[in-house]
Coordinates of C-alpha atoms in Angstrom, one line a residue:
M1 CA -1.1 -7.2 -32.8
Q2 CA -1.3 -3.3 -32.3
W3 CA -4.5 -3.7 -30.3
L4 CA -2.8 -6.1 -27.9
R5 CA 0.3 -4.0 -27.6
D6 CA -1.8 -0.8 -27.0
M7 CA -3.6 -2.6 -24.2
W8 CA -0.8 -2.5 -22.1
T9 CA 1.2 0.4 -23.1
K10 CA -1.2 3.2 -24.0
E11 CA -1.9 6.0 -21.6
G12 CA -4.8 5.9 -19.3
P13 CA -8.0 8.3 -19.7
G14 CA -7.6 11.5 -17.8
V15 CA -9.8 14.0 -16.2
P16 CA -11.8 16.8 -18.0
K17 CA -9.8 20.3 -16.9
D18 CA -13.4 22.1 -16.4
A19 CA -14.5 19.1 -14.2
P20 CA -15.3 20.1 -10.5
A21 CA -13.4 18.6 -8.2
K22 CA -14.5 15.5 -5.9
T23 CA -13.5 14.4 -2.6
G24 CA -13.9 11.3 -0.3
V25 CA -15.9 8.4 -1.4
A26 CA -17.1 10.3 -4.9
L27 CA -13.6 10.7 -5.7
F28 CA -12.7 7.2 -5.2
I29 CA -15.8 5.8 -7.2
E30 CA -15.0 8.5 -9.9
T31 CA -11.3 7.3 -10.2
L32 CA -12.2 3.7 -10.1
A33 CA -15.0 4.0 -12.6
R34 CA -12.5 5.7 -15.1
E35 CA -9.6 3.3 -14.2
W36 CA -11.4 0.1 -13.8
W37 CA -9.8 -1.6 -16.8
E38 CA -6.1 -0.6 -15.6
V39 CA -7.2 -2.0 -12.4
V40 CA -8.0 -5.5 -13.7
K41 CA -4.9 -5.5 -16.0
L42 CA -2.6 -4.6 -12.8
N43 CA -4.4 -7.4 -11.0
I44 CA -3.1 -9.8 -13.7
L45 CA 0.2 -8.3 -13.7
F46 CA 0.6 -8.5 -9.8
L47 CA -0.8 -12.5 -9.9
L48 CA 1.9 -13.3 -12.7
A49 CA 4.6 -11.4 -11.0
S50 CA 4.1 -13.0 -7.5
L51 CA 4.1 -16.7 -8.9
L52 CA 7.2 -17.3 -7.2
V53 CA 6.1 -16.4 -3.8
V54 CA 9.4 -14.8 -2.8
T55 CA 8.5 -12.1 -5.5
L56 CA 5.2 -11.4 -3.5
P57 CA 6.6 -8.2 -1.7
A58 CA 8.0 -6.6 -4.9
A59 CA 5.1 -7.2 -6.9
L60 CA 3.1 -5.5 -4.0
A61 CA 5.2 -2.4 -4.1
A62 CA 5.0 -2.5 -8.0
M63 CA 1.3 -2.5 -7.7
A64 CA 1.4 0.0 -5.0
R65 CA 3.5 2.5 -7.3
V66 CA 1.0 2.2 -9.9
S67 CA -2.0 2.6 -7.6
V68 CA -0.7 5.7 -6.6
A69 CA -0.3 7.1 -9.9
L70 CA -3.7 6.2 -10.5
V71 CA -4.7 8.5 -7.4
E72 CA -2.8 11.3 -8.5
D73 CA -4.2 11.1 -11.6
R74 CA -0.8 10.8 -13.4
N75 CA -0.3 9.2 -16.8
T76 CA 0.6 5.4 -16.6
Y77 CA 2.1 3.2 -19.0
L78 CA 1.0 0.0 -17.0
L79 CA 3.5 -2.9 -18.1
R80 CA 6.5 -0.4 -18.3
D81 CA 5.8 1.4 -14.7
F82 CA 5.1 -1.9 -13.2
A83 CA 8.2 -3.7 -14.5
E84 CA 10.3 -0.5 -13.6
A85 CA 9.0 -0.5 -9.8
F86 CA 8.9 -4.1 -9.6
L87 CA 12.7 -4.2 -10.3
R88 CA 13.6 -0.8 -8.5
Y89 CA 12.0 -1.9 -5.2
F90 CA 12.9 -5.6 -5.1
R91 CA 15.3 -5.4 -2.3
R92 CA 13.6 -2.8 -0.2
A93 CA 10.1 -4.5 -0.8
T94 CA 11.4 -7.7 0.1
A95 CA 13.5 -6.7 3.3
W96 CA 10.5 -5.0 4.5
G97 CA 8.3 -8.0 3.7
L98 CA 10.3 -10.1 5.9
A99 CA 10.2 -7.8 8.6
L100 CA 6.3 -7.0 8.6
A101 CA 5.9 -10.8 8.3
A102 CA 8.0 -11.6 11.1
A103 CA 6.1 -8.8 13.3
F104 CA 2.6 -10.0 12.2
A105 CA 3.6 -13.6 13.2
I106 CA 5.0 -12.4 16.6
C107 CA 1.4 -10.5 17.0
I108 CA -0.5 -13.6 15.9
Y109 CA 1.2 -15.8 18.5
V110 CA 0.7 -13.4 21.1
I111 CA -2.8 -12.8 20.5
L112 CA -3.5 -16.8 20.2
T113 CA -1.4 -17.3 23.6
Y114 CA -3.3 -14.6 25.7
G115 CA -6.5 -15.4 23.9
A116 CA -6.0 -19.1 25.2
G117 CA -5.1 -18.0 28.6
A118 CA -7.8 -15.4 28.9
R119 CA -10.5 -17.9 28.9
E120 CA -9.5 -19.1 32.3
N121 CA -7.9 -16.1 33.8
L122 CA -9.6 -12.6 33.2
I123 CA -6.5 -11.0 34.2
L124 CA -5.0 -12.0 30.5
A125 CA -7.8 -10.0 29.1
A126 CA -5.6 -6.7 29.5
P127 CA -2.7 -7.8 27.5
L128 CA -4.7 -9.4 25.3
A129 CA -6.5 -6.1 24.2
V130 CA -3.0 -4.7 24.1
A131 CA -2.0 -7.0 21.7
L132 CA -5.2 -6.7 19.5
V133 CA -4.2 -2.8 19.2
A134 CA -0.7 -3.2 18.7
T135 CA -1.5 -5.7 15.8
A136 CA -4.1 -3.3 14.5
F137 CA -1.7 -0.3 14.7
L138 CA 1.0 -2.4 12.6
A139 CA -1.4 -3.0 10.1
V140 CA -2.3 0.3 9.6
T141 CA 1.3 1.6 9.7
A142 CA 2.4 -1.1 7.0
C143 CA -0.3 0.4 4.9
H144 CA 1.3 3.9 5.1
L145 CA 4.8 2.3 4.9
I146 CA 4.3 0.8 1.5
V147 CA 3.1 3.9 -0.1
L148 CA 5.6 6.3 1.4
M149 CA 7.8 3.8 0.1
V150 CA 6.9 4.0 -3.4
M151 CA 6.2 7.6 -3.2
R152 CA 10.0 8.9 -2.3
D153 CA 13.2 7.1 -1.5
L154 CA 13.7 7.5 2.5
P155 CA 16.2 5.8 4.6
A156 CA 14.5 3.0 6.3
L157 CA 14.5 4.4 9.7
R158 CA 13.0 7.6 8.4
L159 CA 10.3 5.6 6.4
L160 CA 9.2 3.7 9.5
R161 CA 9.3 7.0 11.5
L162 CA 6.8 8.7 9.0
A163 CA 4.8 5.7 8.4
A164 CA 4.2 5.6 12.5
L165 CA 3.3 9.4 12.6
A166 CA 0.8 9.1 9.7
S167 CA -0.8 6.1 11.5
V168 CA -0.9 8.2 14.2
V169 CA -2.3 11.4 12.7
R170 CA -4.7 10.0 10.1
P171 CA -5.4 6.1 11.0
L172 CA -9.1 6.2 10.1
P173 CA -8.8 6.0 6.4
A174 CA -6.0 3.3 6.5
I175 CA -8.5 1.2 8.6
V176 CA -11.5 1.8 6.5
A177 CA -9.3 0.8 3.4
L178 CA -8.5 -2.4 5.6
A179 CA -12.1 -3.3 6.4
F180 CA -12.8 -2.7 2.7
N181 CA -10.2 -5.2 1.7
A182 CA -12.0 -7.6 4.6
A183 CA -15.2 -6.9 2.8
L184 CA -13.9 -7.7 -0.5
W185 CA -12.5 -11.3 0.6
L186 CA -15.7 -11.7 2.9
A187 CA -17.8 -11.3 -0.2
H188 CA -15.4 -13.4 -2.1
I189 CA -16.2 -16.3 0.5
L190 CA -20.0 -15.9 0.8
F191 CA -21.0 -15.8 -2.7
Y192 CA -18.3 -18.8 -3.8
P193 CA -18.6 -20.3 -6.5
V194 CA -20.3 -17.6 -8.2
S195 CA -17.3 -15.3 -6.8
V196 CA -14.7 -17.6 -8.2
F197 CA -13.1 -14.9 -10.4
M198 CA -12.9 -12.2 -8.2
P199 CA -9.4 -12.6 -7.0
A200 CA -8.2 -13.0 -10.8
T201 CA -9.7 -10.3 -12.0
F202 CA -9.6 -7.4 -9.1
N203 CA -9.7 -8.4 -5.8
F204 CA -5.8 -7.6 -5.2
S205 CA -5.4 -4.6 -7.2
L206 CA -8.7 -3.1 -5.9
G207 CA -7.6 -3.7 -2.6
M208 CA -4.0 -1.8 -3.1
F209 CA -6.1 1.1 -4.7
A210 CA -8.4 1.5 -1.9
V211 CA -5.2 1.5 0.5
A212 CA -3.3 3.9 -2.1
F213 CA -6.5 6.1 -1.9
G214 CA -7.0 5.9 1.6
V215 CA -3.3 6.7 3.0
H216 CA -2.2 9.1 0.2
R217 CA -3.4 12.4 2.0
A218 CA -1.6 11.6 5.3
A219 CA 1.6 10.5 3.2
V220 CA 1.7 13.6 1.5
M221 CA 1.3 15.5 4.7
V222 CA 4.2 13.7 6.4
L223 CA 6.4 13.8 3.6
D224 CA 5.8 17.7 3.7
Q225 CA 7.2 17.9 7.2
P226 CA 10.4 19.7 7.5
E227 CA 13.3 17.1 8.7
T228 CA 14.4 18.2 12.3
P229 CA 17.7 19.8 11.9
Q230 CA 20.7 18.3 13.8
P231 CA 22.1 20.5 16.2
H232 CA 25.7 21.5 15.1
R233 CA 28.4 21.4 18.1
K234 CA 30.7 24.4 18.3
P235 CA 34.6 23.5 17.7
H236 CA 36.5 23.5 21.0
A237 CA 38.9 26.4 21.1
P238 CA 42.3 24.6 21.5
N239 CA 44.0 25.0 24.9
A240 CA 47.0 27.4 25.3
S241 CA 50.0 25.6 26.3

């Protein structure tokens, strides 16, 4: 049974120290080619961990934690790292998951409402466009938020502020990552039933890896920003009696 234990616990392959540095799509493909089996196993762990549905946000956070380690080319012990992250981020991920789910529900309701009204009244097309942009920004912010959450322990308000800042500074990589995810699921639908095993083997983990890869640079940029120091008030001198 040694081979079965090693499949889940051994270190992943590294990068030769003399290899030329790659960036962008070339780096994404190289990393994915090197870590493809870890990505498949990560997908299986995610599916198992999210079976109860309520554990879905924590499973996403654990998958994001492992994905960031793959992006940063750190040694990963898949089962151990996933389980530790699942337990560590369970409360925070669940709270953020509920908050983001409520926010997306509101956005979708507004889009549907204005979309139905815009068919008869073109004036409603303006708030519909605002709602669409707000929903897109929320999706980009959610991508940055989950990666920032697993990269560093931060207070909730600072985490949200940094996620919003990263979404303003570098929104395009996150948008590309979301488009990549959409393409994965579109391919699953178009090529069904040939693609029936895509969700079970790599759709979720590959999508999260794409998100982590896309937003990692922006996350590092905002985390390197110094905190704004709070002004200190000078104590008032006591009044002379």
